Amino acid sequence: MVETALKILEKNNLFITGGAGSGKTTLTRSIIEEMQKDGKKVACLASTGMAATLIGGQTLHSFFDLGIANSQEELERNGKLDAAKKIIKLVGSMDIIIIDEISMVSAPLLDMIRLRLLQTEFKGKLIVVGDFLQLPPVTRGNEPIYFAFESPSWERFAFETLHLEGSYRTDEAEFLNLLENVRHASIEEISIRALDELVRVLPEDKSAITLLYGKNISAQNHNRAQLEHLHGDSIPLSTYVTIHDKKMQERDVERFMSESRLESVMVLKIGAPILFTRNSWNYYNGERGVILSVEEEAVWVKKADGKSVKVERSETTKTKWIEKGKSLTEEKLITLSQFPLTLAFAITIHKSQGMSLADYVIETNEIFAPSQFYVALSRSVSAHRVSLTRPNRGWEKLCFVHPKAMFFCKGY
């Protein structure tokens, strides 16, 4: 598949898509490795700080210096030439620009990106990665959703599509069939029966399960309440902040911390269940464990398989490409250092993106966005490791997909 992608990139821009767990991220990382082996300059970008962290990159706004502009017109008014001059060498020097989680990129944002590429005379190739039948762009209030593919820029980029099928997350045929039906909002009698079977009575002791909420405040409240029930002292672990660029202000740090889904202080207790939030050689993103001991620079975690692992702090870095002499270098602006852990009592569906989960419960009555239920359900490694609360509405109303996304995806 890597060879196919590289062949496409010789002539065209590339759109990598497929359902949850189909290998989009793995393929993207392989492309990056191959390109960098050949000495190519690759920029890895995403619309949110959390998504950017997962691919070791930057946010779109930071890389393209979009500031507070919300449209192409605003971007042109806010200093078209000056802004372009600051990044013309950076963007123009890139061989490949990758945009992850393209479903969360709005049409106006894609238009601003194309304007920047035109201003900087970008000659490389663009790769966009994601599934439009997953989470849509975030909007304010009742603003309508405009997907990236609705932008005139989408057609002008002339992407060639590479559609990945299957799943590396689960190999259960019936569960995969259910996931595909939920993904396409094709809920018939067989799917309704399968979903009904996943509705299970929750245990009184909820410390052994993870509740998946649609709203951040619900997850926070549940985590705090469950942590208080545990015996022992609370152990605060501060997020270390290193400011490399003196121009960075406190609000810049706060914004970067929020984008990266990191709290200034993470509170743990011995015996608290956790989820790993990164992949490593001895644990994976979404794997469950229990805190054994906590030190300032190391946390020992016992995993479900009985193995104990030492977890060290990991760094999340905000960077910027700058011109030094006749070359471009990527310089650090802010570095956040924290353990790649989160309390496992509850997390949000947004935060679960990229995770493979087991033994969790979806709070179905907090589903409010198109494709949100599919994202939540498709985190599971098995139909036997996920439970649902009984929704107050029918499954058909819970499994909804934005009609524009559905129509677009029928084309491939």
Short mmCIF file of C-alpha atoms in Angstrom, two decimals:
data_model
loop_
_atom_site.label_atom_id
_atom_site.label_comp_id
_atom_site.label_asym_id
_atom_site.label_seq_id
_atom_site.Cartn_x
_atom_site.Cartn_y
_atom_site.Cartn_z
CA MET A 1 0.00 0.00 0.00
CA VAL A 2 2.94 2.35 0.68
CA GLU A 3 4.23 1.77 -2.84
CA THR A 4 0.77 2.60 -4.26
CA ALA A 5 0.63 5.83 -2.27
CA LEU A 6 4.12 6.89 -3.34
CA LYS A 7 3.24 6.16 -6.98
CA ILE A 8 0.17 8.41 -6.73
CA LEU A 9 2.24 11.19 -5.16
CA GLU A 10 4.56 11.28 -8.16
CA LYS A 11 1.79 13.04 -10.08
CA ASN A 12 -1.19 13.82 -7.83
CA ASN A 13 -2.31 14.95 -4.41
CA LEU A 14 -3.60 12.11 -2.24
CA PHE A 15 -6.69 11.52 -0.08
CA ILE A 16 -6.29 8.54 2.30
CA THR A 17 -9.60 7.37 3.75
CA GLY A 18 -11.29 4.36 5.32
CA GLY A 19 -13.21 3.36 8.42
CA ALA A 20 -11.90 3.36 11.98
CA GLY A 21 -8.97 0.99 12.50
CA SER A 22 -8.35 0.51 8.77
CA GLY A 23 -4.70 1.59 9.03
CA LYS A 24 -4.81 5.22 7.89
CA THR A 25 -2.36 6.42 10.55
CA THR A 26 -0.01 3.47 10.04
CA LEU A 27 0.09 4.08 6.29
CA THR A 28 0.64 7.81 6.80
CA ARG A 29 3.57 7.18 9.15
CA SER A 30 5.11 4.77 6.64
CA ILE A 31 4.83 7.40 3.89
CA ILE A 32 6.51 9.95 6.17
CA GLU A 33 9.37 7.54 6.90
CA GLU A 34 9.92 6.76 3.23
CA MET A 35 9.86 10.43 2.26
CA GLN A 36 12.27 11.44 5.00
CA LYS A 37 14.64 8.61 4.02
CA ASP A 38 14.84 10.25 0.60
CA GLY A 39 15.66 13.59 2.20
CA LYS A 40 12.21 15.08 1.54
CA LYS A 41 10.82 17.79 3.82
CA VAL A 42 7.49 16.74 5.31
CA ALA A 43 5.08 18.89 7.35
CA CYS A 44 2.58 16.94 9.51
CA LEU A 45 -0.46 19.03 10.38
CA ALA A 46 -3.92 18.71 11.94
CA SER A 47 -6.76 21.04 12.84
CA THR A 48 -6.51 20.41 16.61
CA GLY A 49 -3.55 20.24 18.96
CA MET A 50 -4.49 16.76 20.15
CA ALA A 51 -4.67 15.35 16.61
CA ALA A 52 -1.38 17.09 15.76
CA THR A 53 0.27 15.52 18.81
CA LEU A 54 -0.72 12.02 17.67
CA ILE A 55 1.18 12.47 14.41
CA GLY A 56 4.02 14.47 15.94
CA GLY A 57 3.16 17.66 14.08
CA GLN A 58 1.74 21.16 14.30
CA THR A 59 -1.69 22.71 14.02
CA LEU A 60 -2.79 24.11 10.68
CA HIS A 61 -3.23 27.59 12.16
CA SER A 62 0.29 27.63 13.55
CA PHE A 63 2.03 26.31 10.43
CA PHE A 64 0.20 28.52 7.94
CA ASP A 65 0.18 31.54 10.27
CA LEU A 66 -3.59 31.95 9.96
CA GLY A 67 -3.97 34.01 13.15
CA ILE A 68 -7.57 34.72 14.07
CA ALA A 69 -8.88 34.74 10.51
CA ASN A 70 -12.04 32.69 9.93
CA SER A 71 -12.19 32.94 6.14
CA GLN A 72 -10.09 33.51 3.06
CA GLU A 73 -11.42 37.08 2.83
CA GLU A 74 -10.43 37.84 6.43
CA LEU A 75 -7.00 36.33 5.84
CA GLU A 76 -6.45 38.59 2.82
CA ARG A 77 -7.62 41.65 4.75
CA ASN A 78 -5.41 40.83 7.77
CA GLY A 79 -2.16 41.41 5.94
CA LYS A 80 -2.00 39.24 2.84
CA LEU A 81 1.55 40.15 1.84
CA ASP A 82 3.17 40.46 5.27
CA ALA A 83 1.81 37.13 6.44
CA ALA A 84 2.88 35.43 3.24
CA LYS A 85 6.39 36.83 3.46
CA LYS A 86 6.85 35.31 6.91
CA ILE A 87 6.13 31.78 5.70
CA ILE A 88 6.82 31.86 1.97
CA LYS A 89 10.19 30.13 2.28
CA LEU A 90 8.90 27.63 4.83
CA VAL A 91 5.85 26.39 2.93
CA GLY A 92 7.51 26.73 -0.44
CA SER A 93 10.39 24.49 0.66
CA MET A 94 8.17 21.58 1.72
CA ASP A 95 7.94 18.52 -0.50
CA ILE A 96 4.93 17.01 1.24
CA ILE A 97 2.26 18.57 3.46
CA ILE A 98 0.05 16.13 5.37
CA ILE A 99 -3.27 17.16 6.92
CA ASP A 100 -4.65 14.57 9.35
CA GLU A 101 -8.30 14.28 10.52
CA ILE A 102 -9.53 16.04 7.37
CA SER A 103 -13.15 15.43 8.42
CA MET A 104 -12.66 18.08 11.13
CA VAL A 105 -11.33 20.68 8.66
CA SER A 106 -14.02 23.10 7.48
CA ALA A 107 -14.46 24.42 3.94
CA PRO A 108 -13.39 27.98 4.93
CA LEU A 109 -10.24 26.57 6.57
CA LEU A 110 -9.33 24.60 3.44
CA ASP A 111 -9.79 27.76 1.37
CA MET A 112 -7.38 29.63 3.66
CA ILE A 113 -4.86 26.81 3.31
CA ARG A 114 -5.08 26.95 -0.49
CA LEU A 115 -4.57 30.71 -0.41
CA ARG A 116 -1.40 30.21 1.64
CA LEU A 117 -0.16 27.54 -0.78
CA LEU A 118 -0.73 29.91 -3.71
CA GLN A 119 0.95 32.82 -1.90
CA THR A 120 3.99 30.70 -1.14
CA GLU A 121 4.14 29.08 -4.60
CA PHE A 122 4.04 25.61 -3.06
CA LYS A 123 5.23 23.05 -5.63
CA GLY A 124 5.00 19.90 -3.51
CA LYS A 125 2.18 17.43 -2.93
CA LEU A 126 -0.68 17.51 -0.42
CA ILE A 127 -1.91 14.44 1.50
CA VAL A 128 -5.18 14.63 3.44
CA VAL A 129 -6.10 11.77 5.76
CA GLY A 130 -9.37 10.93 7.45
CA ASP A 131 -12.93 9.66 7.23
CA PHE A 132 -15.81 12.05 6.56
CA LEU A 133 -18.11 9.54 8.27
CA GLN A 134 -16.40 10.36 11.56
CA LEU A 135 -16.32 13.59 13.59
CA PRO A 136 -17.27 16.72 11.58
CA PRO A 137 -15.79 20.24 11.89
CA VAL A 138 -16.54 21.93 15.21
CA THR A 139 -19.01 24.81 14.85
CA ARG A 140 -20.20 27.54 17.17
CA GLY A 141 -23.79 27.42 18.35
CA ASN A 142 -26.16 26.62 15.50
CA GLU A 143 -23.75 27.49 12.70
CA PRO A 144 -24.11 25.13 9.72
CA ILE A 145 -21.40 22.55 9.03
CA TYR A 146 -19.34 23.04 5.88
CA PHE A 147 -17.04 20.11 5.15
CA ALA A 148 -13.67 20.45 3.41
CA PHE A 149 -15.03 18.71 0.31
CA GLU A 150 -17.61 21.52 -0.10
CA SER A 151 -14.84 24.02 -0.69
CA PRO A 152 -13.98 24.89 -4.32
CA SER A 153 -10.39 24.22 -3.21
CA TRP A 154 -11.13 20.50 -2.78
CA GLU A 155 -11.87 20.09 -6.48
CA ARG A 156 -8.86 22.19 -7.46
CA PHE A 157 -6.53 20.01 -5.39
CA ALA A 158 -7.75 17.07 -7.55
CA PHE A 159 -7.04 14.40 -4.92
CA GLU A 160 -6.66 10.79 -5.95
CA THR A 161 -8.40 8.61 -3.36
CA LEU A 162 -6.82 5.63 -1.63
CA HIS A 163 -9.63 3.82 0.21
CA LEU A 164 -8.50 1.40 2.95
CA GLU A 165 -10.84 -1.40 3.98
CA GLY A 166 -11.07 -3.83 6.88
CA SER A 167 -9.91 -3.27 10.45
CA TYR A 168 -6.76 -3.96 12.41
CA ARG A 169 -8.63 -3.29 15.65
CA THR A 170 -11.00 -6.25 15.60
CA ASP A 171 -11.43 -9.38 13.49
CA GLU A 172 -14.97 -10.26 14.60
CA ALA A 173 -17.01 -10.47 11.39
CA GLU A 174 -20.41 -9.74 12.95
CA PHE A 175 -19.06 -6.78 14.91
CA LEU A 176 -17.34 -5.40 11.80
CA ASN A 177 -20.64 -5.68 9.93
CA LEU A 178 -22.40 -3.79 12.73
CA LEU A 179 -19.74 -1.08 12.67
CA GLU A 180 -20.14 -0.61 8.92
CA ASN A 181 -23.93 -0.36 9.30
CA VAL A 182 -23.58 2.24 12.08
CA ARG A 183 -20.96 4.12 10.05
CA HIS A 184 -23.37 4.44 7.12
CA ALA A 185 -26.48 4.89 9.33
CA SER A 186 -27.94 1.74 7.81
CA ILE A 187 -29.88 0.54 10.84
CA GLU A 188 -32.15 -2.39 10.07
CA GLU A 189 -33.57 -5.18 12.22
CA ILE A 190 -30.31 -7.14 12.45
CA SER A 191 -28.37 -4.03 13.59
CA ILE A 192 -31.04 -3.11 16.14
CA ARG A 193 -30.83 -6.62 17.65
CA ALA A 194 -27.03 -6.43 17.75
CA LEU A 195 -27.13 -3.03 19.49
CA ASP A 196 -29.77 -4.24 21.96
CA GLU A 197 -27.45 -7.11 22.91
CA LEU A 198 -24.75 -4.58 23.81
CA VAL A 199 -27.02 -2.88 26.38
CA ARG A 200 -25.86 -4.31 29.68
CA VAL A 201 -26.52 -3.57 33.34
CA LEU A 202 -23.65 -1.52 34.74
CA PRO A 203 -21.88 -2.88 37.83
CA GLU A 204 -22.17 -0.95 41.08
CA ASP A 205 -18.40 -0.71 41.19
CA LYS A 206 -17.61 1.40 38.14
CA SER A 207 -13.86 1.55 38.79
CA ALA A 208 -13.21 -1.39 36.44
CA ILE A 209 -14.91 0.21 33.43
CA THR A 210 -14.41 3.36 31.38
CA LEU A 211 -17.41 5.54 30.66
CA LEU A 212 -17.26 7.27 27.29
CA TYR A 213 -19.05 10.63 27.36
CA GLY A 214 -19.91 13.11 24.65
CA LYS A 215 -19.29 16.12 26.90
CA ASN A 216 -16.04 17.04 28.62
CA ILE A 217 -17.69 18.28 31.82
CA SER A 218 -19.41 14.89 32.33
CA ALA A 219 -16.10 13.02 32.01
CA GLN A 220 -14.35 15.42 34.38
CA ASN A 221 -17.08 15.16 37.03
CA HIS A 222 -17.15 11.35 36.87
CA ASN A 223 -13.36 11.10 37.16
CA ARG A 224 -13.27 13.41 40.19
CA ALA A 225 -16.11 11.60 41.95
CA GLN A 226 -14.61 8.15 41.37
CA LEU A 227 -11.13 9.25 42.42
CA GLU A 228 -12.51 10.55 45.72
CA HIS A 229 -13.94 7.09 46.48
CA LEU A 230 -10.48 5.54 46.35
CA HIS A 231 -8.52 5.25 49.58
CA GLY A 232 -5.18 6.96 49.84
CA ASP A 233 -3.76 10.37 49.17
CA SER A 234 -4.18 12.27 45.95
CA ILE A 235 -0.87 12.71 44.16
CA PRO A 236 -0.60 15.86 42.02
CA LEU A 237 1.72 15.71 39.03
CA SER A 238 2.41 19.07 37.44
CA THR A 239 2.83 19.47 33.72
CA TYR A 240 6.32 20.87 33.22
CA VAL A 241 6.35 23.86 30.89
CA THR A 242 9.49 24.95 29.07
CA ILE A 243 9.28 28.17 27.08
CA HIS A 244 11.97 28.26 24.40
CA ASP A 245 10.86 31.48 22.73
CA LYS A 246 10.66 34.57 24.96
CA LYS A 247 7.89 35.96 22.76
CA MET A 248 5.54 33.23 24.01
CA GLN A 249 3.12 34.56 26.62
CA GLU A 250 1.07 32.87 29.31
CA ARG A 251 -2.03 32.81 27.11
CA ASP A 252 -0.02 31.01 24.39
CA VAL A 253 0.94 28.32 26.91
CA GLU A 254 -2.65 27.99 28.13
CA ARG A 255 -3.94 27.69 24.57
CA PHE A 256 -1.35 25.05 23.66
CA MET A 257 -2.12 23.08 26.82
CA SER A 258 -5.84 23.18 26.02
CA GLU A 259 -5.24 22.14 22.39
CA SER A 260 -3.08 19.24 23.59
CA ARG A 261 -5.77 18.11 26.06
CA LEU A 262 -3.35 18.43 28.99
CA GLU A 263 -4.20 19.77 32.42
CA SER A 264 -1.74 21.91 34.35
CA VAL A 265 -1.90 19.30 37.13
CA MET A 266 -2.83 15.63 36.72
CA VAL A 267 -4.08 14.03 39.93
CA LEU A 268 -3.58 10.30 40.53
CA LYS A 269 -3.85 7.83 43.40
CA ILE A 270 -2.26 4.47 44.03
CA GLY A 271 -4.74 1.91 42.73
CA ALA A 272 -6.40 4.29 40.27
CA PRO A 273 -7.23 2.84 36.84
CA ILE A 274 -5.62 4.65 33.91
CA LEU A 275 -5.48 4.57 30.13
CA PHE A 276 -2.27 5.11 28.21
CA THR A 277 -2.58 8.03 25.79
CA ARG A 278 0.41 7.22 23.57
CA ASN A 279 1.85 4.20 21.81
CA SER A 280 5.10 2.72 23.09
CA TRP A 281 6.99 -0.54 22.71
CA ASN A 282 5.39 -1.94 25.88
CA TYR A 283 1.93 -0.31 25.87
CA TYR A 284 -0.53 1.09 23.34
CA ASN A 285 -2.84 4.09 23.10
CA GLY A 286 -6.01 3.16 24.99
CA GLU A 287 -4.57 0.20 26.91
CA ARG A 288 -5.74 -0.06 30.51
CA GLY A 289 -3.70 -0.35 33.69
CA VAL A 290 -3.62 0.40 37.43
CA ILE A 291 -1.24 2.78 39.23
CA LEU A 292 1.27 0.90 41.41
CA SER A 293 3.54 3.75 42.47
CA VAL A 294 4.17 7.39 41.61
CA GLU A 295 7.42 9.30 41.57
CA GLU A 296 8.20 12.71 40.18
CA GLU A 297 9.85 11.27 37.07
CA ALA A 298 8.34 7.77 36.82
CA VAL A 299 4.98 6.08 37.30
CA TRP A 300 4.76 2.30 37.59
CA VAL A 301 1.62 0.80 36.05
CA LYS A 302 0.32 -2.77 36.21
CA LYS A 303 -1.38 -3.67 32.95
CA ALA A 304 -4.35 -6.00 32.52
CA ASP A 305 -2.01 -8.79 31.40
CA GLY A 306 -0.26 -8.63 34.79
CA LYS A 307 2.92 -7.02 33.47
CA SER A 308 4.28 -3.95 35.25
CA VAL A 309 5.72 -1.16 33.14
CA LYS A 310 7.67 1.96 33.99
CA VAL A 311 6.12 5.05 32.40
CA GLU A 312 8.22 8.15 31.94
CA ARG A 313 7.17 11.63 31.01
CA SER A 314 6.63 12.33 27.33
CA GLU A 315 6.98 15.68 25.64
CA THR A 316 4.49 17.59 23.55
CA THR A 317 6.19 20.39 21.67
CA LYS A 318 4.90 23.39 19.80
CA THR A 319 7.34 24.23 17.02
CA LYS A 320 7.76 26.69 14.22
CA TRP A 321 9.89 26.61 11.10
CA ILE A 322 12.17 29.63 10.84
CA GLU A 323 14.72 30.87 8.37
CA LYS A 324 18.35 30.68 9.48
CA GLY A 325 20.72 31.99 6.88
CA LYS A 326 19.85 30.18 3.66
CA SER A 327 18.18 27.22 5.31
CA LEU A 328 15.02 26.48 7.28
CA THR A 329 15.08 24.87 10.70
CA GLU A 330 12.28 23.71 12.99
CA GLU A 331 12.61 25.50 16.33
CA LYS A 332 10.82 24.77 19.57
CA LEU A 333 8.47 27.38 21.04
CA ILE A 334 6.90 25.56 24.00
CA THR A 335 7.45 22.07 25.44
CA LEU A 336 4.97 20.39 27.78
CA SER A 337 6.17 17.38 29.77
CA GLN A 338 3.63 15.04 31.35
CA PHE A 339 3.01 11.32 31.78
CA PRO A 340 1.05 9.82 28.83
CA LEU A 341 -1.78 8.72 31.11
CA THR A 342 -5.35 9.70 31.82
CA LEU A 343 -7.79 8.48 34.46
CA ALA A 344 -9.76 5.55 33.06
CA PHE A 345 -13.01 6.16 34.92
CA ALA A 346 -14.19 8.35 32.04
CA ILE A 347 -12.99 10.03 28.86
CA THR A 348 -14.64 11.97 26.07
CA ILE A 349 -15.31 10.56 22.61
CA HIS A 350 -13.07 13.26 21.15
CA LYS A 351 -10.19 12.23 23.40
CA SER A 352 -10.70 8.56 22.49
CA GLN A 353 -9.83 9.17 18.84
CA GLY A 354 -6.89 7.00 17.89
CA MET A 355 -7.43 4.70 20.89
CA SER A 356 -8.21 0.98 20.96
CA LEU A 357 -10.39 0.37 24.02
CA ALA A 358 -11.63 -2.60 26.03
CA ASP A 359 -14.13 -2.79 28.89
CA TYR A 360 -15.83 0.53 28.36
CA VAL A 361 -19.38 1.84 28.33
CA ILE A 362 -20.80 4.40 25.91
CA GLU A 363 -23.18 6.87 27.52
CA THR A 364 -25.55 6.94 24.56
CA ASN A 365 -27.61 9.86 25.83
CA GLU A 366 -24.63 12.18 25.40
CA ILE A 367 -24.40 11.57 21.66
CA PHE A 368 -25.16 14.87 19.92
CA ALA A 369 -22.98 15.14 16.79
CA PRO A 370 -23.16 13.30 13.47
CA SER A 371 -21.07 10.09 13.39
CA GLN A 372 -20.20 10.52 17.09
CA PHE A 373 -21.74 7.17 18.02
CA TYR A 374 -19.75 5.39 15.30
CA VAL A 375 -16.50 6.91 16.56
CA ALA A 376 -17.32 5.75 20.10
CA LEU A 377 -18.35 2.21 19.10
CA SER A 378 -15.44 1.70 16.71
CA ARG A 379 -12.86 2.20 19.48
CA SER A 380 -13.66 -1.32 20.71
CA VAL A 381 -11.36 -4.29 20.16
CA SER A 382 -14.34 -6.64 20.52
CA ALA A 383 -18.14 -6.69 20.78
CA HIS A 384 -17.62 -8.45 24.11
CA ARG A 385 -15.57 -5.57 25.53
CA VAL A 386 -18.03 -2.70 24.99
CA SER A 387 -21.40 -1.97 26.61
CA LEU A 388 -24.09 0.61 25.90
CA THR A 389 -26.50 2.44 28.15
CA ARG A 390 -30.10 2.26 26.96
CA PRO A 391 -30.77 5.41 24.89
CA ASN A 392 -33.81 7.59 25.47
CA ARG A 393 -34.38 7.57 21.70
CA GLY A 394 -34.34 4.87 19.05
CA TRP A 395 -31.13 3.49 17.62
CA GLU A 396 -32.00 5.01 14.24
CA LYS A 397 -31.86 8.51 15.76
CA LEU A 398 -28.61 7.73 17.56
CA CYS A 399 -26.82 6.38 14.46
CA PHE A 400 -27.03 9.47 12.32
CA VAL A 401 -24.60 10.70 9.70
CA HIS A 402 -24.50 14.16 8.18
CA PRO A 403 -26.33 13.83 4.82
CA LYS A 404 -23.66 15.84 2.98
CA ALA A 405 -20.93 13.50 4.25
CA MET A 406 -23.01 10.46 3.32
CA PHE A 407 -23.59 11.75 -0.22
CA PHE A 408 -19.90 12.57 -0.70
CA CYS A 409 -18.71 9.18 0.58
CA LYS A 410 -20.96 7.30 -1.85
CA GLY A 411 -18.56 8.50 -4.54
CA TYR A 412 -15.74 6.18 -3.46
#
